[in-house]
């Protein structure tokens, strides 16, 4: 997953800012070591194979497991880390959770506005209150954007089938999601929850606006290119 950090402000080029960025990357590498399903030696892979039990995993894995249960309850079962085949895949929550944790290093540096882009999911903090502009990628053409929004704090996450194909399923039925929607983007104060809610909104289909709690806004892209947004998104 590509990670980029954009920093600006009087301290953006300082030793402290650079050290914070390096600390962020180190924290995310550690998350990958523990949670990656593509690494045979990760804790989650070993757990999935039955090499270790829940009593032997780290505090971080247990924390994420509890958060996944809470996310399922929050979304009325639209989000779940439990797979139809009985496996466990927390990756739909881990990315947002990990970036928020890792970004604590950046928050400790005074005089820096920053924007972390983690594979298209974005976390922003601007003490200057000057906005960053975030583009929402066209799921039909990665070289274009379909909308943009200005934010000086908070998060934006997108879920859909454009990047990874039809990989999402409805936890309520265990079947792959078939939808006229190509992507759902959600903005709000927390990247962890924006990521969860974007997945839940995509699974919900035409009923997606009802998934979003107060403080979160959304934008859906239909297969024909039309857009639908909640009132607070600010779609021009």
mmCIF file with all atom_site columns, C-alpha atoms in Angstrom:
data_model
loop_
_atom_site.group_PDB
_atom_site.id
_atom_site.type_symbol
_atom_site.label_atom_id
_atom_site.label_alt_id
_atom_site.label_comp_id
_atom_site.label_asym_id
_atom_site.label_entity_id
_atom_site.label_seq_id
_atom_site.pdbx_PDB_ins_code
_atom_site.Cartn_x
_atom_site.Cartn_y
_atom_site.Cartn_z
_atom_site.occupancy
_atom_site.B_iso_or_equiv
_atom_site.pdbx_formal_charge
_atom_site.auth_seq_id
_atom_site.auth_comp_id
_atom_site.auth_asym_id
_atom_site.auth_atom_id
_atom_site.pdbx_PDB_model_num
ATOM 1   C CA . UNK A 1 1   ? 0.000   0.000   0.000   1.00 0.00 ? 1   UNK A CA 1
ATOM 2   C CA . UNK A 1 2   ? 1.553   3.347   -1.022  1.00 0.00 ? 2   UNK A CA 1
ATOM 3   C CA . UNK A 1 3   ? 1.910   5.894   1.796   1.00 0.00 ? 3   UNK A CA 1
ATOM 4   C CA . UNK A 1 4   ? 2.725   9.552   1.264   1.00 0.00 ? 4   UNK A CA 1
ATOM 5   C CA . UNK A 1 5   ? 3.041   12.468  3.678   1.00 0.00 ? 5   UNK A CA 1
ATOM 6   C CA . UNK A 1 6   ? 2.617   16.101  2.665   1.00 0.00 ? 6   UNK A CA 1
ATOM 7   C CA . UNK A 1 7   ? 3.785   18.688  5.194   1.00 0.00 ? 7   UNK A CA 1
ATOM 8   C CA . UNK A 1 8   ? 3.775   22.470  5.121   1.00 0.00 ? 8   UNK A CA 1
ATOM 9   C CA . UNK A 1 9   ? 4.389   25.293  7.552   1.00 0.00 ? 9   UNK A CA 1
ATOM 10  C CA . UNK A 1 10  ? 7.330   26.936  9.296   1.00 0.00 ? 10  UNK A CA 1
ATOM 11  C CA . UNK A 1 11  ? 8.555   23.660  10.820  1.00 0.00 ? 11  UNK A CA 1
ATOM 12  C CA . UNK A 1 12  ? 7.865   21.413  7.825   1.00 0.00 ? 12  UNK A CA 1
ATOM 13  C CA . UNK A 1 13  ? 11.555  21.098  6.928   1.00 0.00 ? 13  UNK A CA 1
ATOM 14  C CA . UNK A 1 14  ? 12.788  20.694  10.482  1.00 0.00 ? 14  UNK A CA 1
ATOM 15  C CA . UNK A 1 15  ? 14.645  17.755  11.966  1.00 0.00 ? 15  UNK A CA 1
ATOM 16  C CA . UNK A 1 16  ? 11.658  17.160  14.258  1.00 0.00 ? 16  UNK A CA 1
ATOM 17  C CA . UNK A 1 17  ? 9.232   16.927  11.328  1.00 0.00 ? 17  UNK A CA 1
ATOM 18  C CA . UNK A 1 18  ? 11.496  14.558  9.427   1.00 0.00 ? 18  UNK A CA 1
ATOM 19  C CA . UNK A 1 19  ? 11.931  12.367  12.493  1.00 0.00 ? 19  UNK A CA 1
ATOM 20  C CA . UNK A 1 20  ? 8.155   12.272  12.972  1.00 0.00 ? 20  UNK A CA 1
ATOM 21  C CA . UNK A 1 21  ? 7.630   11.151  9.377   1.00 0.00 ? 21  UNK A CA 1
ATOM 22  C CA . UNK A 1 22  ? 10.217  8.400   9.800   1.00 0.00 ? 22  UNK A CA 1
ATOM 23  C CA . UNK A 1 23  ? 8.510   7.330   13.030  1.00 0.00 ? 23  UNK A CA 1
ATOM 24  C CA . UNK A 1 24  ? 5.170   7.176   11.198  1.00 0.00 ? 24  UNK A CA 1
ATOM 25  C CA . UNK A 1 25  ? 6.619   4.938   8.485   1.00 0.00 ? 25  UNK A CA 1
ATOM 26  C CA . UNK A 1 26  ? 8.248   2.685   11.083  1.00 0.00 ? 26  UNK A CA 1
ATOM 27  C CA . UNK A 1 27  ? 4.944   2.327   12.939  1.00 0.00 ? 27  UNK A CA 1
ATOM 28  C CA . UNK A 1 28  ? 3.131   1.363   9.732   1.00 0.00 ? 28  UNK A CA 1
ATOM 29  C CA . UNK A 1 29  ? 5.813   -1.190  8.849   1.00 0.00 ? 29  UNK A CA 1
ATOM 30  C CA . UNK A 1 30  ? 5.271   -2.771  12.253  1.00 0.00 ? 30  UNK A CA 1
ATOM 31  C CA . UNK A 1 31  ? 1.518   -2.937  11.628  1.00 0.00 ? 31  UNK A CA 1
ATOM 32  C CA . UNK A 1 32  ? 2.211   -4.689  8.331   1.00 0.00 ? 32  UNK A CA 1
ATOM 33  C CA . UNK A 1 33  ? 4.470   -7.183  10.103  1.00 0.00 ? 33  UNK A CA 1
ATOM 34  C CA . UNK A 1 34  ? 1.689   -8.056  12.541  1.00 0.00 ? 34  UNK A CA 1
ATOM 35  C CA . UNK A 1 35  ? -1.469  -7.824  10.423  1.00 0.00 ? 35  UNK A CA 1
ATOM 36  C CA . UNK A 1 36  ? -0.575  -8.506  6.785   1.00 0.00 ? 36  UNK A CA 1
ATOM 37  C CA . UNK A 1 37  ? -2.414  -11.427 5.222   1.00 0.00 ? 37  UNK A CA 1
ATOM 38  C CA . UNK A 1 38  ? 0.250   -11.475 2.490   1.00 0.00 ? 38  UNK A CA 1
ATOM 39  C CA . UNK A 1 39  ? 3.010   -12.367 4.950   1.00 0.00 ? 39  UNK A CA 1
ATOM 40  C CA . UNK A 1 40  ? 3.031   -15.967 6.092   1.00 0.00 ? 40  UNK A CA 1
ATOM 41  C CA . UNK A 1 41  ? 4.808   -15.009 9.316   1.00 0.00 ? 41  UNK A CA 1
ATOM 42  C CA . UNK A 1 42  ? 2.385   -12.270 10.422  1.00 0.00 ? 42  UNK A CA 1
ATOM 43  C CA . UNK A 1 43  ? 0.349   -12.830 13.580  1.00 0.00 ? 43  UNK A CA 1
ATOM 44  C CA . UNK A 1 44  ? -2.910  -12.701 11.631  1.00 0.00 ? 44  UNK A CA 1
ATOM 45  C CA . UNK A 1 45  ? -1.685  -15.279 9.093   1.00 0.00 ? 45  UNK A CA 1
ATOM 46  C CA . UNK A 1 46  ? -0.488  -17.568 11.870  1.00 0.00 ? 46  UNK A CA 1
ATOM 47  C CA . UNK A 1 47  ? -3.812  -17.116 13.651  1.00 0.00 ? 47  UNK A CA 1
ATOM 48  C CA . UNK A 1 48  ? -5.706  -17.958 10.458  1.00 0.00 ? 48  UNK A CA 1
ATOM 49  C CA . UNK A 1 49  ? -3.683  -21.169 9.992   1.00 0.00 ? 49  UNK A CA 1
ATOM 50  C CA . UNK A 1 50  ? -4.238  -22.171 13.593  1.00 0.00 ? 50  UNK A CA 1
ATOM 51  C CA . UNK A 1 51  ? -0.532  -21.954 14.447  1.00 0.00 ? 51  UNK A CA 1
ATOM 52  C CA . UNK A 1 52  ? -1.447  -19.747 17.418  1.00 0.00 ? 52  UNK A CA 1
ATOM 53  C CA . UNK A 1 53  ? -4.640  -19.180 19.371  1.00 0.00 ? 53  UNK A CA 1
ATOM 54  C CA . UNK A 1 54  ? -6.252  -15.969 20.577  1.00 0.00 ? 54  UNK A CA 1
ATOM 55  C CA . UNK A 1 55  ? -4.570  -16.410 23.945  1.00 0.00 ? 55  UNK A CA 1
ATOM 56  C CA . UNK A 1 56  ? -1.149  -16.084 22.271  1.00 0.00 ? 56  UNK A CA 1
ATOM 57  C CA . UNK A 1 57  ? -1.652  -13.024 20.046  1.00 0.00 ? 57  UNK A CA 1
ATOM 58  C CA . UNK A 1 58  ? -0.501  -9.500  20.877  1.00 0.00 ? 58  UNK A CA 1
ATOM 59  C CA . UNK A 1 59  ? -2.493  -6.833  22.656  1.00 0.00 ? 59  UNK A CA 1
ATOM 60  C CA . UNK A 1 60  ? -2.761  -4.962  19.352  1.00 0.00 ? 60  UNK A CA 1
ATOM 61  C CA . UNK A 1 61  ? -4.438  -7.893  17.593  1.00 0.00 ? 61  UNK A CA 1
ATOM 62  C CA . UNK A 1 62  ? -6.895  -8.321  20.469  1.00 0.00 ? 62  UNK A CA 1
ATOM 63  C CA . UNK A 1 63  ? -7.623  -4.570  20.386  1.00 0.00 ? 63  UNK A CA 1
ATOM 64  C CA . UNK A 1 64  ? -8.360  -4.692  16.654  1.00 0.00 ? 64  UNK A CA 1
ATOM 65  C CA . UNK A 1 65  ? -10.574 -7.749  17.137  1.00 0.00 ? 65  UNK A CA 1
ATOM 66  C CA . UNK A 1 66  ? -12.641 -5.853  19.706  1.00 0.00 ? 66  UNK A CA 1
ATOM 67  C CA . UNK A 1 67  ? -12.853 -2.859  17.387  1.00 0.00 ? 67  UNK A CA 1
ATOM 68  C CA . UNK A 1 68  ? -14.081 -5.100  14.560  1.00 0.00 ? 68  UNK A CA 1
ATOM 69  C CA . UNK A 1 69  ? -16.881 -6.402  16.773  1.00 0.00 ? 69  UNK A CA 1
ATOM 70  C CA . UNK A 1 70  ? -17.836 -2.831  17.670  1.00 0.00 ? 70  UNK A CA 1
ATOM 71  C CA . UNK A 1 71  ? -17.747 -1.853  13.982  1.00 0.00 ? 71  UNK A CA 1
ATOM 72  C CA . UNK A 1 72  ? -20.129 -4.658  13.101  1.00 0.00 ? 72  UNK A CA 1
ATOM 73  C CA . UNK A 1 73  ? -22.539 -3.441  15.775  1.00 0.00 ? 73  UNK A CA 1
ATOM 74  C CA . UNK A 1 74  ? -22.167 0.189   14.661  1.00 0.00 ? 74  UNK A CA 1
ATOM 75  C CA . UNK A 1 75  ? -23.041 -0.671  11.059  1.00 0.00 ? 75  UNK A CA 1
ATOM 76  C CA . UNK A 1 76  ? -25.847 -3.116  11.774  1.00 0.00 ? 76  UNK A CA 1
ATOM 77  C CA . UNK A 1 77  ? -23.832 -5.993  10.339  1.00 0.00 ? 77  UNK A CA 1
ATOM 78  C CA . UNK A 1 78  ? -22.793 -4.232  7.121   1.00 0.00 ? 78  UNK A CA 1
ATOM 79  C CA . UNK A 1 79  ? -19.137 -4.396  8.156   1.00 0.00 ? 79  UNK A CA 1
ATOM 80  C CA . UNK A 1 80  ? -17.508 -7.532  9.516   1.00 0.00 ? 80  UNK A CA 1
ATOM 81  C CA . UNK A 1 81  ? -14.023 -8.992  9.779   1.00 0.00 ? 81  UNK A CA 1
ATOM 82  C CA . UNK A 1 82  ? -15.529 -12.500 9.755   1.00 0.00 ? 82  UNK A CA 1
ATOM 83  C CA . UNK A 1 83  ? -15.272 -14.060 6.293   1.00 0.00 ? 83  UNK A CA 1
ATOM 84  C CA . UNK A 1 84  ? -17.885 -16.344 4.734   1.00 0.00 ? 84  UNK A CA 1
ATOM 85  C CA . UNK A 1 85  ? -15.385 -19.228 4.838   1.00 0.00 ? 85  UNK A CA 1
ATOM 86  C CA . UNK A 1 86  ? -14.872 -18.785 8.577   1.00 0.00 ? 86  UNK A CA 1
ATOM 87  C CA . UNK A 1 87  ? -11.612 -16.844 8.305   1.00 0.00 ? 87  UNK A CA 1
ATOM 88  C CA . UNK A 1 88  ? -10.811 -13.514 9.906   1.00 0.00 ? 88  UNK A CA 1
ATOM 89  C CA . UNK A 1 89  ? -9.692  -10.480 7.888   1.00 0.00 ? 89  UNK A CA 1
ATOM 90  C CA . UNK A 1 90  ? -9.462  -7.203  9.838   1.00 0.00 ? 90  UNK A CA 1
ATOM 91  C CA . UNK A 1 91  ? -7.829  -5.254  6.990   1.00 0.00 ? 91  UNK A CA 1
ATOM 92  C CA . UNK A 1 92  ? -10.992 -3.198  6.403   1.00 0.00 ? 92  UNK A CA 1
ATOM 93  C CA . UNK A 1 93  ? -10.413 -1.600  9.804   1.00 0.00 ? 93  UNK A CA 1
ATOM 94  C CA . UNK A 1 94  ? -6.678  -1.910  10.311  1.00 0.00 ? 94  UNK A CA 1
ATOM 95  C CA . UNK A 1 95  ? -5.560  0.690   7.758   1.00 0.00 ? 95  UNK A CA 1
ATOM 96  C CA . UNK A 1 96  ? -7.483  3.587   9.273   1.00 0.00 ? 96  UNK A CA 1
ATOM 97  C CA . UNK A 1 97  ? -6.697  2.484   12.821  1.00 0.00 ? 97  UNK A CA 1
ATOM 98  C CA . UNK A 1 98  ? -2.996  2.159   12.012  1.00 0.00 ? 98  UNK A CA 1
ATOM 99  C CA . UNK A 1 99  ? -2.668  5.519   10.269  1.00 0.00 ? 99  UNK A CA 1
ATOM 100 C CA . UNK A 1 100 ? -4.376  7.331   13.127  1.00 0.00 ? 100 UNK A CA 1
ATOM 101 C CA . UNK A 1 101 ? -2.038  5.686   15.645  1.00 0.00 ? 101 UNK A CA 1
ATOM 102 C CA . UNK A 1 102 ? 1.060   6.342   13.556  1.00 0.00 ? 102 UNK A CA 1
ATOM 103 C CA . UNK A 1 103 ? 0.095   9.972   12.952  1.00 0.00 ? 103 UNK A CA 1
ATOM 104 C CA . UNK A 1 104 ? 0.518   10.706  16.657  1.00 0.00 ? 104 UNK A CA 1
ATOM 105 C CA . UNK A 1 105 ? 4.170   11.365  15.824  1.00 0.00 ? 105 UNK A CA 1
ATOM 106 C CA . UNK A 1 106 ? 3.184   14.155  13.434  1.00 0.00 ? 106 UNK A CA 1
ATOM 107 C CA . UNK A 1 107 ? 0.741   15.689  15.902  1.00 0.00 ? 107 UNK A CA 1
ATOM 108 C CA . UNK A 1 108 ? 3.625   16.193  18.335  1.00 0.00 ? 108 UNK A CA 1
ATOM 109 C CA . UNK A 1 109 ? 5.431   18.608  15.968  1.00 0.00 ? 109 UNK A CA 1
ATOM 110 C CA . UNK A 1 110 ? 4.418   22.260  16.310  1.00 0.00 ? 110 UNK A CA 1
ATOM 111 C CA . UNK A 1 111 ? 4.031   24.499  13.279  1.00 0.00 ? 111 UNK A CA 1
ATOM 112 C CA . UNK A 1 112 ? 3.251   21.786  10.729  1.00 0.00 ? 112 UNK A CA 1
ATOM 113 C CA . UNK A 1 113 ? 0.142   21.148  8.641   1.00 0.00 ? 113 UNK A CA 1
ATOM 114 C CA . UNK A 1 114 ? 0.136   17.600  7.331   1.00 0.00 ? 114 UNK A CA 1
ATOM 115 C CA . UNK A 1 115 ? -1.781  15.227  5.112   1.00 0.00 ? 115 UNK A CA 1
ATOM 116 C CA . UNK A 1 116 ? -1.186  11.459  5.124   1.00 0.00 ? 116 UNK A CA 1
ATOM 117 C CA . UNK A 1 117 ? -2.430  9.530   2.096   1.00 0.00 ? 117 UNK A CA 1
ATOM 118 C CA . UNK A 1 118 ? -2.615  5.781   2.712   1.00 0.00 ? 118 UNK A CA 1
ATOM 119 C CA . UNK A 1 119 ? -3.628  4.096   -0.516  1.00 0.00 ? 119 UNK A CA 1
ATOM 120 C CA . UNK A 1 120 ? -6.264  6.730   -1.216  1.00 0.00 ? 120 UNK A CA 1
ATOM 121 C CA . UNK A 1 121 ? -7.499  7.107   2.364   1.00 0.00 ? 121 UNK A CA 1
ATOM 122 C CA . UNK A 1 122 ? -6.514  10.482  3.786   1.00 0.00 ? 122 UNK A CA 1
ATOM 123 C CA . UNK A 1 123 ? -5.923  11.890  7.273   1.00 0.00 ? 123 UNK A CA 1
ATOM 124 C CA . UNK A 1 124 ? -5.398  15.626  7.738   1.00 0.00 ? 124 UNK A CA 1
ATOM 125 C CA . UNK A 1 125 ? -4.414  17.987  10.525  1.00 0.00 ? 125 UNK A CA 1
ATOM 126 C CA . UNK A 1 126 ? -3.828  21.705  9.879   1.00 0.00 ? 126 UNK A CA 1
ATOM 127 C CA . UNK A 1 127 ? -3.178  23.841  12.969  1.00 0.00 ? 127 UNK A CA 1
ATOM 128 C CA . UNK A 1 128 ? -3.106  26.814  10.568  1.00 0.00 ? 128 UNK A CA 1
ATOM 129 C CA . UNK A 1 129 ? -6.769  26.107  9.673   1.00 0.00 ? 129 UNK A CA 1
ATOM 130 C CA . UNK A 1 130 ? -5.778  26.381  5.989   1.00 0.00 ? 130 UNK A CA 1
ATOM 131 C CA . UNK A 1 131 ? -7.483  23.651  3.978   1.00 0.00 ? 131 UNK A CA 1
ATOM 132 C CA . UNK A 1 132 ? -5.967  20.894  1.927   1.00 0.00 ? 132 UNK A CA 1
ATOM 133 C CA . UNK A 1 133 ? -7.985  19.980  -1.184  1.00 0.00 ? 133 UNK A CA 1
ATOM 134 C CA . UNK A 1 134 ? -8.675  16.260  -1.535  1.00 0.00 ? 134 UNK A CA 1
ATOM 135 C CA . UNK A 1 135 ? -9.589  14.756  -4.892  1.00 0.00 ? 135 UNK A CA 1
ATOM 136 C CA . UNK A 1 136 ? -11.945 11.784  -5.172  1.00 0.00 ? 136 UNK A CA 1
ATOM 137 C CA . UNK A 1 137 ? -10.694 9.430   -7.861  1.00 0.00 ? 137 UNK A CA 1
ATOM 138 C CA . UNK A 1 138 ? -12.969 8.465   -10.725 1.00 0.00 ? 138 UNK A CA 1
ATOM 139 C CA . UNK A 1 139 ? -13.460 4.699   -10.277 1.00 0.00 ? 139 UNK A CA 1
ATOM 140 C CA . UNK A 1 140 ? -13.797 4.367   -14.072 1.00 0.00 ? 140 UNK A CA 1
ATOM 141 C CA . UNK A 1 141 ? -10.581 6.260   -14.830 1.00 0.00 ? 141 UNK A CA 1
ATOM 142 C CA . UNK A 1 142 ? -7.789  6.448   -12.203 1.00 0.00 ? 142 UNK A CA 1
ATOM 143 C CA . UNK A 1 143 ? -6.327  9.469   -13.989 1.00 0.00 ? 143 UNK A CA 1
ATOM 144 C CA . UNK A 1 144 ? -9.371  11.639  -13.306 1.00 0.00 ? 144 UNK A CA 1
ATOM 145 C CA . UNK A 1 145 ? -11.184 12.952  -10.260 1.00 0.00 ? 145 UNK A CA 1
ATOM 146 C CA . UNK A 1 146 ? -14.959 13.178  -9.984  1.00 0.00 ? 146 UNK A CA 1
ATOM 147 C CA . UNK A 1 147 ? -15.122 15.604  -7.068  1.00 0.00 ? 147 UNK A CA 1
ATOM 148 C CA . UNK A 1 148 ? -13.002 17.406  -4.527  1.00 0.00 ? 148 UNK A CA 1
ATOM 149 C CA . UNK A 1 149 ? -13.477 18.678  -1.021  1.00 0.00 ? 149 UNK A CA 1
ATOM 150 C CA . UNK A 1 150 ? -11.557 21.065  1.194   1.00 0.00 ? 150 UNK A CA 1
ATOM 151 C CA . UNK A 1 151 ? -10.700 20.031  4.755   1.00 0.00 ? 151 UNK A CA 1
ATOM 152 C CA . UNK A 1 152 ? -8.278  21.297  7.400   1.00 0.00 ? 152 UNK A CA 1
ATOM 153 C CA . UNK A 1 153 ? -8.854  18.363  9.757   1.00 0.00 ? 153 UNK A CA 1
ATOM 154 C CA . UNK A 1 154 ? -10.339 14.906  9.770   1.00 0.00 ? 154 UNK A CA 1
ATOM 155 C CA . UNK A 1 155 ? -10.355 12.084  7.284   1.00 0.00 ? 155 UNK A CA 1
ATOM 156 C CA . UNK A 1 156 ? -11.643 10.819  3.951   1.00 0.00 ? 156 UNK A CA 1
ATOM 157 C CA . UNK A 1 157 ? -11.880 7.130   3.020   1.00 0.00 ? 157 UNK A CA 1
ATOM 158 C CA . UNK A 1 158 ? -13.126 5.400   -0.128  1.00 0.00 ? 158 UNK A CA 1
ATOM 159 C CA . UNK A 1 159 ? -14.384 1.877   -0.691  1.00 0.00 ? 159 UNK A CA 1
ATOM 160 C CA . UNK A 1 160 ? -15.436 0.137   -3.881  1.00 0.00 ? 160 UNK A CA 1
ATOM 161 C CA . UNK A 1 161 ? -14.490 -2.355  -6.544  1.00 0.00 ? 161 UNK A CA 1
ATOM 162 C CA . UNK A 1 162 ? -12.366 -0.209  -8.891  1.00 0.00 ? 162 UNK A CA 1
ATOM 163 C CA . UNK A 1 163 ? -8.929  -1.026  -7.458  1.00 0.00 ? 163 UNK A CA 1
ATOM 164 C CA . UNK A 1 164 ? -9.331  -4.637  -6.306  1.00 0.00 ? 164 UNK A CA 1
ATOM 165 C CA . UNK A 1 165 ? -12.335 -5.879  -8.266  1.00 0.00 ? 165 UNK A CA 1
ATOM 166 C CA . UNK A 1 166 ? -15.355 -7.557  -6.681  1.00 0.00 ? 166 UNK A CA 1
ATOM 167 C CA . UNK A 1 167 ? -13.737 -8.326  -3.309  1.00 0.00 ? 167 UNK A CA 1
ATOM 168 C CA . UNK A 1 168 ? -16.486 -7.011  -1.021  1.00 0.00 ? 168 UNK A CA 1
ATOM 169 C CA . UNK A 1 169 ? -19.230 -9.223  0.355   1.00 0.00 ? 169 UNK A CA 1
ATOM 170 C CA . UNK A 1 170 ? -22.377 -8.659  2.383   1.00 0.00 ? 170 UNK A CA 1
ATOM 171 C CA . UNK A 1 171 ? -21.765 -10.110 5.861   1.00 0.00 ? 171 UNK A CA 1
ATOM 172 C CA . UNK A 1 172 ? -25.523 -10.537 6.298   1.00 0.00 ? 172 UNK A CA 1
ATOM 173 C CA . UNK A 1 173 ? -25.762 -12.974 3.383   1.00 0.00 ? 173 UNK A CA 1
ATOM 174 C CA . UNK A 1 174 ? -22.186 -14.137 2.829   1.00 0.00 ? 174 UNK A CA 1
ATOM 175 C CA . UNK A 1 175 ? -22.494 -13.317 -0.875  1.00 0.00 ? 175 UNK A CA 1
ATOM 176 C CA . UNK A 1 176 ? -20.446 -10.939 -3.008  1.00 0.00 ? 176 UNK A CA 1
ATOM 177 C CA . UNK A 1 177 ? -21.871 -7.438  -3.317  1.00 0.00 ? 177 UNK A CA 1
ATOM 178 C CA . UNK A 1 178 ? -23.484 -6.744  -6.674  1.00 0.00 ? 178 UNK A CA 1
ATOM 179 C CA . UNK A 1 179 ? -24.159 -3.042  -6.997  1.00 0.00 ? 179 UNK A CA 1
ATOM 180 C CA . UNK A 1 180 ? -24.815 -0.241  -9.422  1.00 0.00 ? 180 UNK A CA 1
ATOM 181 C CA . UNK A 1 181 ? -22.438 1.823   -7.300  1.00 0.00 ? 181 UNK A CA 1
ATOM 182 C CA . UNK A 1 182 ? -18.722 1.881   -8.121  1.00 0.00 ? 182 UNK A CA 1
ATOM 183 C CA . UNK A 1 183 ? -17.401 3.641   -5.032  1.00 0.00 ? 183 UNK A CA 1
ATOM 184 C CA . UNK A 1 184 ? -18.393 5.249   -1.752  1.00 0.00 ? 184 UNK A CA 1
ATOM 185 C CA . UNK A 1 185 ? -16.335 7.960   -0.075  1.00 0.00 ? 185 UNK A CA 1
ATOM 186 C CA . UNK A 1 186 ? -16.900 9.071   3.519   1.00 0.00 ? 186 UNK A CA 1
ATOM 187 C CA . UNK A 1 187 ? -15.483 12.087  5.344   1.00 0.00 ? 187 UNK A CA 1
ATOM 188 C CA . UNK A 1 188 ? -15.484 12.676  9.079   1.00 0.00 ? 188 UNK A CA 1
ATOM 189 C CA . UNK A 1 189 ? -13.323 13.167  12.156  1.00 0.00 ? 189 UNK A CA 1
ATOM 190 C CA . UNK A 1 190 ? -11.876 9.632   12.345  1.00 0.00 ? 190 UNK A CA 1
ATOM 191 C CA . UNK A 1 191 ? -10.118 7.731   9.563   1.00 0.00 ? 191 UNK A CA 1
ATOM 192 C CA . UNK A 1 192 ? -10.785 4.427   11.311  1.00 0.00 ? 192 UNK A CA 1
ATOM 193 C CA . UNK A 1 193 ? -14.526 5.075   11.253  1.00 0.00 ? 193 UNK A CA 1
ATOM 194 C CA . UNK A 1 194 ? -14.568 6.734   7.834   1.00 0.00 ? 194 UNK A CA 1
ATOM 195 C CA . UNK A 1 195 ? -12.952 3.583   6.423   1.00 0.00 ? 195 UNK A CA 1
ATOM 196 C CA . UNK A 1 196 ? -15.449 1.309   8.175   1.00 0.00 ? 196 UNK A CA 1
ATOM 197 C CA . UNK A 1 197 ? -18.401 3.438   7.100   1.00 0.00 ? 197 UNK A CA 1
ATOM 198 C CA . UNK A 1 198 ? -17.242 3.629   3.475   1.00 0.00 ? 198 UNK A CA 1
ATOM 199 C CA . UNK A 1 199 ? -17.237 -0.170  3.321   1.00 0.00 ? 199 UNK A CA 1
ATOM 200 C CA . UNK A 1 200 ? -20.618 -0.374  5.054   1.00 0.00 ? 200 UNK A CA 1
ATOM 201 C CA . UNK A 1 201 ? -22.083 2.242   2.715   1.00 0.00 ? 201 UNK A CA 1
ATOM 202 C CA . UNK A 1 202 ? -20.919 0.330   -0.333  1.00 0.00 ? 202 UNK A CA 1
ATOM 203 C CA . UNK A 1 203 ? -22.479 -2.875  0.987   1.00 0.00 ? 203 UNK A CA 1
ATOM 204 C CA . UNK A 1 204 ? -25.728 -0.997  1.752   1.00 0.00 ? 204 UNK A CA 1
ATOM 205 C CA . UNK A 1 205 ? -26.150 0.079   -1.879  1.00 0.00 ? 205 UNK A CA 1
ATOM 206 C CA . UNK A 1 206 ? -29.020 2.485   -2.497  1.00 0.00 ? 206 UNK A CA 1
ATOM 207 C CA . UNK A 1 207 ? -29.693 2.786   1.233   1.00 0.00 ? 207 UNK A CA 1
ATOM 208 C CA . UNK A 1 208 ? -26.159 4.035   1.913   1.00 0.00 ? 208 UNK A CA 1
ATOM 209 C CA . UNK A 1 209 ? -26.961 7.547   3.280   1.00 0.00 ? 209 UNK A CA 1
ATOM 210 C CA . UNK A 1 210 ? -28.772 5.976   6.242   1.00 0.00 ? 210 UNK A CA 1
ATOM 211 C CA . UNK A 1 211 ? -25.550 4.218   7.262   1.00 0.00 ? 211 UNK A CA 1
ATOM 212 C CA . UNK A 1 212 ? -23.718 7.429   8.137   1.00 0.00 ? 212 UNK A CA 1
ATOM 213 C CA . UNK A 1 213 ? -23.958 8.698   11.732  1.00 0.00 ? 213 UNK A CA 1
ATOM 214 C CA . UNK A 1 214 ? -23.906 12.414  12.640  1.00 0.00 ? 214 UNK A CA 1
ATOM 215 C CA . UNK A 1 215 ? -20.560 14.017  11.832  1.00 0.00 ? 215 UNK A CA 1
ATOM 216 C CA . UNK A 1 216 ? -19.915 11.912  8.734   1.00 0.00 ? 216 UNK A CA 1
ATOM 217 C CA . UNK A 1 217 ? -20.726 12.808  5.120   1.00 0.00 ? 217 UNK A CA 1
ATOM 218 C CA . UNK A 1 218 ? -20.623 10.721  1.975   1.00 0.00 ? 218 UNK A CA 1
ATOM 219 C CA . UNK A 1 219 ? -20.306 10.693  -1.797  1.00 0.00 ? 219 UNK A CA 1
ATOM 220 C CA . UNK A 1 220 ? -21.371 7.798   -4.013  1.00 0.00 ? 220 UNK A CA 1
ATOM 221 C CA . UNK A 1 221 ? -20.332 7.254   -7.633  1.00 0.00 ? 221 UNK A CA 1
ATOM 222 C CA . UNK A 1 222 ? -22.728 5.309   -9.855  1.00 0.00 ? 222 UNK A CA 1
ATOM 223 C CA . UNK A 1 223 ? -21.701 3.072   -12.738 1.00 0.00 ? 223 UNK A CA 1
ATOM 224 C CA . UNK A 1 224 ? -23.043 5.661   -15.188 1.00 0.00 ? 224 UNK A CA 1
ATOM 225 C CA . UNK A 1 225 ? -20.837 8.350   -13.660 1.00 0.00 ? 225 UNK A CA 1
ATOM 226 C CA . UNK A 1 226 ? -23.567 10.192  -11.780 1.00 0.00 ? 226 UNK A CA 1
ATOM 227 C CA . UNK A 1 227 ? -22.861 11.295  -8.225  1.00 0.00 ? 227 UNK A CA 1
ATOM 228 C CA . UNK A 1 228 ? -24.959 11.344  -5.065  1.00 0.00 ? 228 UNK A CA 1
ATOM 229 C CA . UNK A 1 229 ? -23.811 13.166  -1.946  1.00 0.00 ? 229 UNK A CA 1
ATOM 230 C CA . UNK A 1 230 ? -25.135 13.923  1.505   1.00 0.00 ? 230 UNK A CA 1
ATOM 231 C CA . UNK A 1 231 ? -25.989 17.559  2.184   1.00 0.00 ? 231 UNK A CA 1
ATOM 232 C CA . UNK A 1 232 ? -22.911 18.233  4.270   1.00 0.00 ? 232 UNK A CA 1
ATOM 233 C CA . UNK A 1 233 ? -20.466 16.916  1.682   1.00 0.00 ? 233 UNK A CA 1
ATOM 234 C CA . UNK A 1 234 ? -20.566 20.209  -0.221  1.00 0.00 ? 234 UNK A CA 1
ATOM 235 C CA . UNK A 1 235 ? -20.887 18.815  -3.749  1.00 0.00 ? 235 UNK A CA 1
ATOM 236 C CA . UNK A 1 236 ? -20.982 21.744  -6.191  1.00 0.00 ? 236 UNK A CA 1
#
